[in-house]
PDB file of C-alpha atoms in Angstrom:
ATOM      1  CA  UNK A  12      70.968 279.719 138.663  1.00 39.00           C
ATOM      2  CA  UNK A  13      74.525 281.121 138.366  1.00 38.00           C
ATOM      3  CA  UNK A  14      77.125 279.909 135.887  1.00 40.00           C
ATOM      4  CA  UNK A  15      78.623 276.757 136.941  1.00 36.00           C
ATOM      5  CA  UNK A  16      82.548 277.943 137.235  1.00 38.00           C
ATOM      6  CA  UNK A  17      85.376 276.098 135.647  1.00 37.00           C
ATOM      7  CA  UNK A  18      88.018 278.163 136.744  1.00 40.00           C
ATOM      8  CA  UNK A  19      90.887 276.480 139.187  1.00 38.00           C
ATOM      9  CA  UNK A  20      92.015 278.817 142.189  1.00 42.00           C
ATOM     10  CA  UNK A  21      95.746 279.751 141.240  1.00 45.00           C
ATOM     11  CA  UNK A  22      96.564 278.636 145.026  1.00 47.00           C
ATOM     12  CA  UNK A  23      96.092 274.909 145.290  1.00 45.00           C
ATOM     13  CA  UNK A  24      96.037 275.311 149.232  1.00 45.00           C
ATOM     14  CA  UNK A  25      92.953 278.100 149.323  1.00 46.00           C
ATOM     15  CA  UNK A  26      89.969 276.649 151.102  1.00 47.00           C
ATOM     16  CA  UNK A  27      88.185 277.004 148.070  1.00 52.00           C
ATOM     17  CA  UNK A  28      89.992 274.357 146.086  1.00 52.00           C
ATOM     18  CA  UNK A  29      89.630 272.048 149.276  1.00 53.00           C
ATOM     19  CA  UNK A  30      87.974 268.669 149.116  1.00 54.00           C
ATOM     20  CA  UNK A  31      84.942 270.156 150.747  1.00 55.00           C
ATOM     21  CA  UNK A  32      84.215 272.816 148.220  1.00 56.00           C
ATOM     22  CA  UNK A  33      83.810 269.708 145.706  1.00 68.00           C
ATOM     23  CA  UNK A  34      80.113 268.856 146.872  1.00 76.00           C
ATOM     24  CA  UNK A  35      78.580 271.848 146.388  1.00 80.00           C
ATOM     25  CA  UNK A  36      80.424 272.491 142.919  1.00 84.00           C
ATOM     26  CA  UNK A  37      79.503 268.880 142.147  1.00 87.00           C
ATOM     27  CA  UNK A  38      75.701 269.336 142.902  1.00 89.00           C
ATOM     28  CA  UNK A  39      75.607 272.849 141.044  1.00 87.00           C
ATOM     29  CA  UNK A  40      76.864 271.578 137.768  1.00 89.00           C
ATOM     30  CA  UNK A  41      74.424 268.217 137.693  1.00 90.00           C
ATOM     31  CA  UNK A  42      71.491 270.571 138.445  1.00 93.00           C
ATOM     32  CA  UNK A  43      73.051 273.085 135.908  1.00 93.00           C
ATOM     33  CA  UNK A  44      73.213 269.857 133.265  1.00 93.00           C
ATOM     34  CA  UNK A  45      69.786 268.423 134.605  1.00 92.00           C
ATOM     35  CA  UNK A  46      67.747 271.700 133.754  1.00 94.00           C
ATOM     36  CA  UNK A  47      70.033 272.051 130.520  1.00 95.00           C
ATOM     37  CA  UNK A  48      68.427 268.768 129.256  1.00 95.00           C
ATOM     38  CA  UNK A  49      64.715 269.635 130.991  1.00 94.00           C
ATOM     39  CA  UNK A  50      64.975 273.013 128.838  1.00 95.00           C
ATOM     40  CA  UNK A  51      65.987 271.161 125.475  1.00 95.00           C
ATOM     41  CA  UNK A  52      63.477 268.865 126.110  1.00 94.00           C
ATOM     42  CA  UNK A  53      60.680 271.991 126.648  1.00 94.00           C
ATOM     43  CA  UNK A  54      62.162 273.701 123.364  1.00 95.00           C
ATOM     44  CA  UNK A  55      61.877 270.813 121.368  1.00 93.00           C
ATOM     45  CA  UNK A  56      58.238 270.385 122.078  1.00 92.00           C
ATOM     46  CA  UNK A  57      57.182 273.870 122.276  1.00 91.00           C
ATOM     47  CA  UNK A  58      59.601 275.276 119.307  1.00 92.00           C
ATOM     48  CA  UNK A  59      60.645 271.948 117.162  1.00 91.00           C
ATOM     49  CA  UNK A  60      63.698 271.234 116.135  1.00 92.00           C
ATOM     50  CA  UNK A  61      65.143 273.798 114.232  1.00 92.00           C
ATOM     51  CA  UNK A  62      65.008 276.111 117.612  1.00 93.00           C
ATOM     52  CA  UNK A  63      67.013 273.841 119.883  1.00 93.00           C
ATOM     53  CA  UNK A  64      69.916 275.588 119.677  1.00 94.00           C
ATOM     54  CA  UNK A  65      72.617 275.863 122.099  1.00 94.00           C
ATOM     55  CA  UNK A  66      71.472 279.517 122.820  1.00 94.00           C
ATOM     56  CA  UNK A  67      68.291 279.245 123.045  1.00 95.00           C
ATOM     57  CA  UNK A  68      68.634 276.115 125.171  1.00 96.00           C
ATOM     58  CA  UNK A  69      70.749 277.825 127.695  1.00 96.00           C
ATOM     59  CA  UNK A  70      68.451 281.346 127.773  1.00 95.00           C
ATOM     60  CA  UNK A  71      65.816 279.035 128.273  1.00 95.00           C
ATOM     61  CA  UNK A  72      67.494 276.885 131.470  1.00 95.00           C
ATOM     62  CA  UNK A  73      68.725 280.537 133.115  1.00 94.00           C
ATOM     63  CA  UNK A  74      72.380 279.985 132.643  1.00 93.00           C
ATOM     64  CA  UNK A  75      75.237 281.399 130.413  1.00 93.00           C
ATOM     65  CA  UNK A  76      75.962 280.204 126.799  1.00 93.00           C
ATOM     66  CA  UNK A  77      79.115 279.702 128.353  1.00 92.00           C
ATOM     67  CA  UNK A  78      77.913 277.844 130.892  1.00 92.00           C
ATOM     68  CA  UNK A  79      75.945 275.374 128.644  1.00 94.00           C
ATOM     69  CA  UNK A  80      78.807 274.519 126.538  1.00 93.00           C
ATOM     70  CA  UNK A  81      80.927 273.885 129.408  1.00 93.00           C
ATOM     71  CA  UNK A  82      78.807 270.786 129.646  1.00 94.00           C
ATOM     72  CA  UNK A  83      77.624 270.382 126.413  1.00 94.00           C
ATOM     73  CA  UNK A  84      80.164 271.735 123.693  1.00 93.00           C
ATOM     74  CA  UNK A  85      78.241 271.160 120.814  1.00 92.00           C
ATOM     75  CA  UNK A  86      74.545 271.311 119.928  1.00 92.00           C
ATOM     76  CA  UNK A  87      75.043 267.438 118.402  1.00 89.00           C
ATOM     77  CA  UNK A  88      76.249 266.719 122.013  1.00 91.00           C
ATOM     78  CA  UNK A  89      73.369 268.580 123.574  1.00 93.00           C
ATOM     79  CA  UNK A  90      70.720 266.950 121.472  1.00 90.00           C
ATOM     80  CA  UNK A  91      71.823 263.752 121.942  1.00 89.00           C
ATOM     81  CA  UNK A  92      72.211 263.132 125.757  1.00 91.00           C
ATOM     82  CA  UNK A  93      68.501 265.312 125.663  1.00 90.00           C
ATOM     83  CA  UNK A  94      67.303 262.535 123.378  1.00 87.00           C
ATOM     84  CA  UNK A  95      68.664 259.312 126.292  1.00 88.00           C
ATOM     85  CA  UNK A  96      66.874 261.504 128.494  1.00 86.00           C
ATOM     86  CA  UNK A  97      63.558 261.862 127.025  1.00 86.00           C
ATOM     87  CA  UNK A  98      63.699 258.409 126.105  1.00 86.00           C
ATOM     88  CA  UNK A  99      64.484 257.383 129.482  1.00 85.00           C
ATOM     89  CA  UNK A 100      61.660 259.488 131.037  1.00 83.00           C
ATOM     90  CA  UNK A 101      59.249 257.832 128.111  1.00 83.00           C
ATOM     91  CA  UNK A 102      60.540 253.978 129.359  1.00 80.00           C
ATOM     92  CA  UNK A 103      60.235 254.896 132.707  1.00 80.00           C
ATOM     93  CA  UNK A 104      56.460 256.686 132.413  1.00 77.00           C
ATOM     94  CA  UNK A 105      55.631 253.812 130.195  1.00 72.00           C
ATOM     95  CA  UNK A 106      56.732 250.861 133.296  1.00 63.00           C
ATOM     96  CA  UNK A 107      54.825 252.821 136.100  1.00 60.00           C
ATOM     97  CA  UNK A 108      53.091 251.840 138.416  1.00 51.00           C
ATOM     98  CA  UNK A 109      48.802 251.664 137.379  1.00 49.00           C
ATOM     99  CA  UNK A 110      46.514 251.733 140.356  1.00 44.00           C
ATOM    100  CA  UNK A 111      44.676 248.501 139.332  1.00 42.00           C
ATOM    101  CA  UNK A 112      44.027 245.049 140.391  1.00 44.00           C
ATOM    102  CA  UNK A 113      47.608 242.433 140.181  1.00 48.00           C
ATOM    103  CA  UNK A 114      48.364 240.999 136.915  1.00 46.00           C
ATOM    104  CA  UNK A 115      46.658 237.357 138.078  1.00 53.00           C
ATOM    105  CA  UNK A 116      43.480 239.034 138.458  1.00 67.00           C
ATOM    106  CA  UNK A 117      40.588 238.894 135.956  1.00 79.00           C
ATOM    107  CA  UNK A 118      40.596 241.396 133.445  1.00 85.00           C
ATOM    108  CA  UNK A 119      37.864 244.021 133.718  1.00 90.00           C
ATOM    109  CA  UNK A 120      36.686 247.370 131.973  1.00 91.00           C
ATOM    110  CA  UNK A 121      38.401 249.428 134.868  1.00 91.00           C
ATOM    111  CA  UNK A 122      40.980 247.580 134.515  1.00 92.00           C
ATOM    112  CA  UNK A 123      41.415 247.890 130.458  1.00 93.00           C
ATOM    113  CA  UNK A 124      40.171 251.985 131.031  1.00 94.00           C
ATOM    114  CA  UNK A 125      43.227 252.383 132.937  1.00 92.00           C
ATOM    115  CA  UNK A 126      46.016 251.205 130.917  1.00 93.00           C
ATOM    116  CA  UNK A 127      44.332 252.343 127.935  1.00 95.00           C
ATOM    117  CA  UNK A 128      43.814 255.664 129.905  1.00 93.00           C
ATOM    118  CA  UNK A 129      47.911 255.708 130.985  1.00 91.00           C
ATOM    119  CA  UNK A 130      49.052 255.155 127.629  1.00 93.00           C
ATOM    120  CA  UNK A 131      47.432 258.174 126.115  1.00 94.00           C
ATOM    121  CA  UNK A 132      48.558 260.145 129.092  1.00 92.00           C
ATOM    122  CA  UNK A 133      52.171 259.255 127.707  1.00 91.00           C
ATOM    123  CA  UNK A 134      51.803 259.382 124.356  1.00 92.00           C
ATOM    124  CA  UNK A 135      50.240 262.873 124.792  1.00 91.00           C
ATOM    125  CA  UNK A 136      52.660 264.003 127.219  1.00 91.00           C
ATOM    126  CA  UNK A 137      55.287 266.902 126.795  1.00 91.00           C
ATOM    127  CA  UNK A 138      58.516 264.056 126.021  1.00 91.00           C
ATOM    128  CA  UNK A 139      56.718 262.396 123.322  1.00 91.00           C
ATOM    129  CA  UNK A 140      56.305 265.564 121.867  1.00 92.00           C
ATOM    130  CA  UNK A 141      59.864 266.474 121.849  1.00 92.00           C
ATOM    131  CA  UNK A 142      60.673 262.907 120.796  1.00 90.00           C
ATOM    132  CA  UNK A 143      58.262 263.591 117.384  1.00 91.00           C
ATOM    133  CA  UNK A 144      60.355 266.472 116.392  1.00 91.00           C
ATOM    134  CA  UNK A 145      63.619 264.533 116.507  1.00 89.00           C
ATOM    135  CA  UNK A 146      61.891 261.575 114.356  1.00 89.00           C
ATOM    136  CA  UNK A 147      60.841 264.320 111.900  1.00 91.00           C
ATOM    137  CA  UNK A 148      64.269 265.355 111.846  1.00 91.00           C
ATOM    138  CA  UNK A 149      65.423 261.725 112.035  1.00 91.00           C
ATOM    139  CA  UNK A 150      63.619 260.637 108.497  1.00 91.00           C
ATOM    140  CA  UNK A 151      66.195 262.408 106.595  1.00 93.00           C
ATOM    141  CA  UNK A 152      69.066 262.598 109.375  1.00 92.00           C
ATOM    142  CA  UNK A 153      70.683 259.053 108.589  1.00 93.00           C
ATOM    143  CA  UNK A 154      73.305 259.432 111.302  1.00 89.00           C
ATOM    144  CA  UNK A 155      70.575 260.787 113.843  1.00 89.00           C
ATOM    145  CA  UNK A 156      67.898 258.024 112.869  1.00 91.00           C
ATOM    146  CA  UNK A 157      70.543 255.650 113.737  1.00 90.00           C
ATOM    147  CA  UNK A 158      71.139 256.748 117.111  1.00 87.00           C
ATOM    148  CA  UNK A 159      67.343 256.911 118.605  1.00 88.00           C
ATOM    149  CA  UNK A 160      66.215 253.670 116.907  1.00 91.00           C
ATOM    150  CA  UNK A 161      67.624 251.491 119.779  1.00 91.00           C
ATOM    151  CA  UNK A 162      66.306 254.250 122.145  1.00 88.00           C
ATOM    152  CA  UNK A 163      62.645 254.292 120.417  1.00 88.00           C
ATOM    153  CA  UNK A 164      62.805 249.900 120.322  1.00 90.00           C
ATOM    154  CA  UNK A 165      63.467 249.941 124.167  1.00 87.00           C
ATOM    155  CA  UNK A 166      60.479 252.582 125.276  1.00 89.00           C
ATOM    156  CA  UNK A 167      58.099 250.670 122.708  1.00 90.00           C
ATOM    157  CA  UNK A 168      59.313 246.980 124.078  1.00 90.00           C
ATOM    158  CA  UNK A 169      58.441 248.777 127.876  1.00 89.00           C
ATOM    159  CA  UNK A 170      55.351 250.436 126.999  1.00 90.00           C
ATOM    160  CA  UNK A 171      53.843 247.359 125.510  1.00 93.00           C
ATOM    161  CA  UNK A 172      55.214 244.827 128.372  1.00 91.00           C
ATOM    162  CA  UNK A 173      53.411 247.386 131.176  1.00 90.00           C
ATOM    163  CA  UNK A 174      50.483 247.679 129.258  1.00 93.00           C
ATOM    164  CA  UNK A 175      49.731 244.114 128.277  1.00 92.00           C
ATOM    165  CA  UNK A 176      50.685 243.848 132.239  1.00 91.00           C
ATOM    166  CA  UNK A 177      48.046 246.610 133.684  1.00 91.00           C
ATOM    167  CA  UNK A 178      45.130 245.322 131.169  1.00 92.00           C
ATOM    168  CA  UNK A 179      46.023 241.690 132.632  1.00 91.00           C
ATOM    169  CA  UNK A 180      46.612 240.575 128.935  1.00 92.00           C
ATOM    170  CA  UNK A 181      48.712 236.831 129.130  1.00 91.00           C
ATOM    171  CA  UNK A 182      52.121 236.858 127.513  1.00 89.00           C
ATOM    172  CA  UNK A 183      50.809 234.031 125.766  1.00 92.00           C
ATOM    173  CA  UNK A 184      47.521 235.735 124.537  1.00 93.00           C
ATOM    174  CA  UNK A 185      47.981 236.210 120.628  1.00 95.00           C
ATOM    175  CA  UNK A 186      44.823 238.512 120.375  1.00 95.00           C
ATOM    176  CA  UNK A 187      45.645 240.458 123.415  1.00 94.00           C
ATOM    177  CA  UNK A 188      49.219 241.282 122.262  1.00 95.00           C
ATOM    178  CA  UNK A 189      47.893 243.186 118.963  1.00 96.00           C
ATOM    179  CA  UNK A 190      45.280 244.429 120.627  1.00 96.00           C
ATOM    180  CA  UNK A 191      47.397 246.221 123.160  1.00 96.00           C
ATOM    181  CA  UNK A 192      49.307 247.059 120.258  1.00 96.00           C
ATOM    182  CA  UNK A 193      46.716 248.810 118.552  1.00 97.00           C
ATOM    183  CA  UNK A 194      45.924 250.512 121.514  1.00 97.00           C
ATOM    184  CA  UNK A 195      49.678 252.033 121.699  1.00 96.00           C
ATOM    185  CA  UNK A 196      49.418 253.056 117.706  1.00 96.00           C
ATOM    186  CA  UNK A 197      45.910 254.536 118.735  1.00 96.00           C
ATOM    187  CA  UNK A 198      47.285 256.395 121.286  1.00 95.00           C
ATOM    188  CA  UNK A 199      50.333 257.429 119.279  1.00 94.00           C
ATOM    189  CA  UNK A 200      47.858 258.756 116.817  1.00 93.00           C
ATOM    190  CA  UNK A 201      46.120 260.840 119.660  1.00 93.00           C
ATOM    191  CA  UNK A 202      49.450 262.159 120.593  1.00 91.00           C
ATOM    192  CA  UNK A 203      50.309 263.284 116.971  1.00 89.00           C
ATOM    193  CA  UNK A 204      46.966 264.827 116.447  1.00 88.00           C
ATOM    194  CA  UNK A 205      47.834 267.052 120.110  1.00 87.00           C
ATOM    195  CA  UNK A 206      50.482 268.539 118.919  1.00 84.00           C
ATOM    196  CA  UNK A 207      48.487 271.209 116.123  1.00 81.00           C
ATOM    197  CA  UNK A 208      45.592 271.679 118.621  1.00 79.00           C
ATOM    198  CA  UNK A 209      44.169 271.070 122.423  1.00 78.00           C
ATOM    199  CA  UNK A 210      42.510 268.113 121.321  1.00 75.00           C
ATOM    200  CA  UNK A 211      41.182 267.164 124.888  1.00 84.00           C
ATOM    201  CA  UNK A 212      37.761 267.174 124.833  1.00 86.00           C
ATOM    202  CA  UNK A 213      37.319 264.954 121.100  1.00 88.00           C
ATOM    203  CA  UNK A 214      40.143 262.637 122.791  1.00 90.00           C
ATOM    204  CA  UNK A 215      38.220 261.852 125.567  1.00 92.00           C
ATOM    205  CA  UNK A 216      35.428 260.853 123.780  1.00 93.00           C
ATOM    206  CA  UNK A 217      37.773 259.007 121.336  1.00 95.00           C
ATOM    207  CA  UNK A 218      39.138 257.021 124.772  1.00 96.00           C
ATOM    208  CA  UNK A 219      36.344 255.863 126.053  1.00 95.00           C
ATOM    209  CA  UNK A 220      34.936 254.558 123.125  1.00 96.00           C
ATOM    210  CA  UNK A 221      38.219 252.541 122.498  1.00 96.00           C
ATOM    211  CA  UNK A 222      38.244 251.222 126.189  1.00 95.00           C
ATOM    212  CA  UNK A 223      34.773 250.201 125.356  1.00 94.00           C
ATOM    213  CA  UNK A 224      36.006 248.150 122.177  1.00 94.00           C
ATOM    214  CA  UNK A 225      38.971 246.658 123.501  1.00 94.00           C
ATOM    215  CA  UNK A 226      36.822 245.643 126.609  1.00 93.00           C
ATOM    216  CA  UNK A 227      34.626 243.874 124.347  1.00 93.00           C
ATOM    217  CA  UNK A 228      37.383 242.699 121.948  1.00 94.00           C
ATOM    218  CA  UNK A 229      39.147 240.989 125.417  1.00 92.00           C
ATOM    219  CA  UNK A 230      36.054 239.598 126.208  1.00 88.00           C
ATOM    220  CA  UNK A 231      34.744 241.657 129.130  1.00 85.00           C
ATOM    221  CA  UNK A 232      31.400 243.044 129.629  1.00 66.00           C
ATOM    222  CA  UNK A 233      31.050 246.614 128.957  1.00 54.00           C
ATOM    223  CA  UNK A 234      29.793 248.884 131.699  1.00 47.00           C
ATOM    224  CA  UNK A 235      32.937 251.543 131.820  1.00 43.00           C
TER     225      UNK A 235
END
């Protein structure tokens, strides 16, 4: 994609400073700042945090240094509207929709398989990735653990309301709430463990197994 340009045409009446050149320019630069954050995003899980520079941010999206500064001046800047956005992406993977029976419905071991299934599929997915490298950072970044607290509280507060929701797990249901909270840490811990190694094959094992348990721990028969 070309450089999004800032100039302004010295002639104020040229058709290309009219009101109909604004779309088009308007559309280029939120593309130019959407694959600017999709590329930090990608260089934060593939490369960690120290190689999320500006630079490499920029080479990465296809567009000039110049280009990426115009929208994000600063690499603090840059990091931190990649961070709403990966956190945004996590809430809103975390409240999707589950192809399984209504929340009224009883709760059964295709039932628990699935959510147990989506939130490893999360967990293990290229944003949570990027999102461990910035809590890495974050333990001794005061300023920086500051800012992605509230954004970490509102994914977790989302991911455990849909998954208590797709297992069919009561609001009310003491057990049920730790135990979908177990299965969020569990699949946290699968996610963590991806990142050093294609852990795939041992995970799926891991996942069934756990459906199994938590099945049994909700008080369904097995039979996954």
């Amino acid at each position: 994609m070309a450089p999004v340009s800032t100039a302004v045409s010295p002639n104020p009446g040229s058709s290309n400073a009219g009101p109909n050149s604004r779309g088009p320019q308007q559309e280029r630069s939120r593309l130019t700042r959407h694959r600017l954050l999709r590329s930090t995003v990608d260089v934060l899980a593939a490369d960690g945090w120290a190689a999320a520079t500006v630079a490499a941010v920029a080479e990465r999206a296809g567009v000039s240094r110049g280009a990426a500064q115009h929208h994000f001046p600063t690499r603090e800047a840059l990091i931190t509207a990649a961070l709403e956005q990966v956190f945004d992406d996590l809430t809103a993977a975390a409240g999707s929709e589950i192809e399984a029976p209504g929340s009224d419905e009883a709760i059964t071991p295709a039932r628990v398989s699935a959510a147990v299934q989506r939130a490893v599929a999360v967990y293990t997915g290229t944003e949570f990735k990027a999102a461990l490298q910035v809590w890495a950072a974050a333990a001794s970044d005061p300023a920086l653990r500051k800012l992605i607290l509230p954004l970490e509280a509102k994914f977790a507060r989302a991911a455990h309301q849909r998954t208590m929701a797709a297992m069919g797990v009561s609001p009310d249901d003491q057990k049920g709430r730790r135990l979908v909270q177990a299965t969020l840490d569990f699949a946290r811990g699968l996610g963590l463990a991806d990142t050093l190694s294609d852990d795939s094959a041992r995970r799926a094992q891991v996942v069934d197994t756990w459906c199994e348990q938590i099945a049994v721990a909700l008080g369904v028969e097995s039979g996954l």
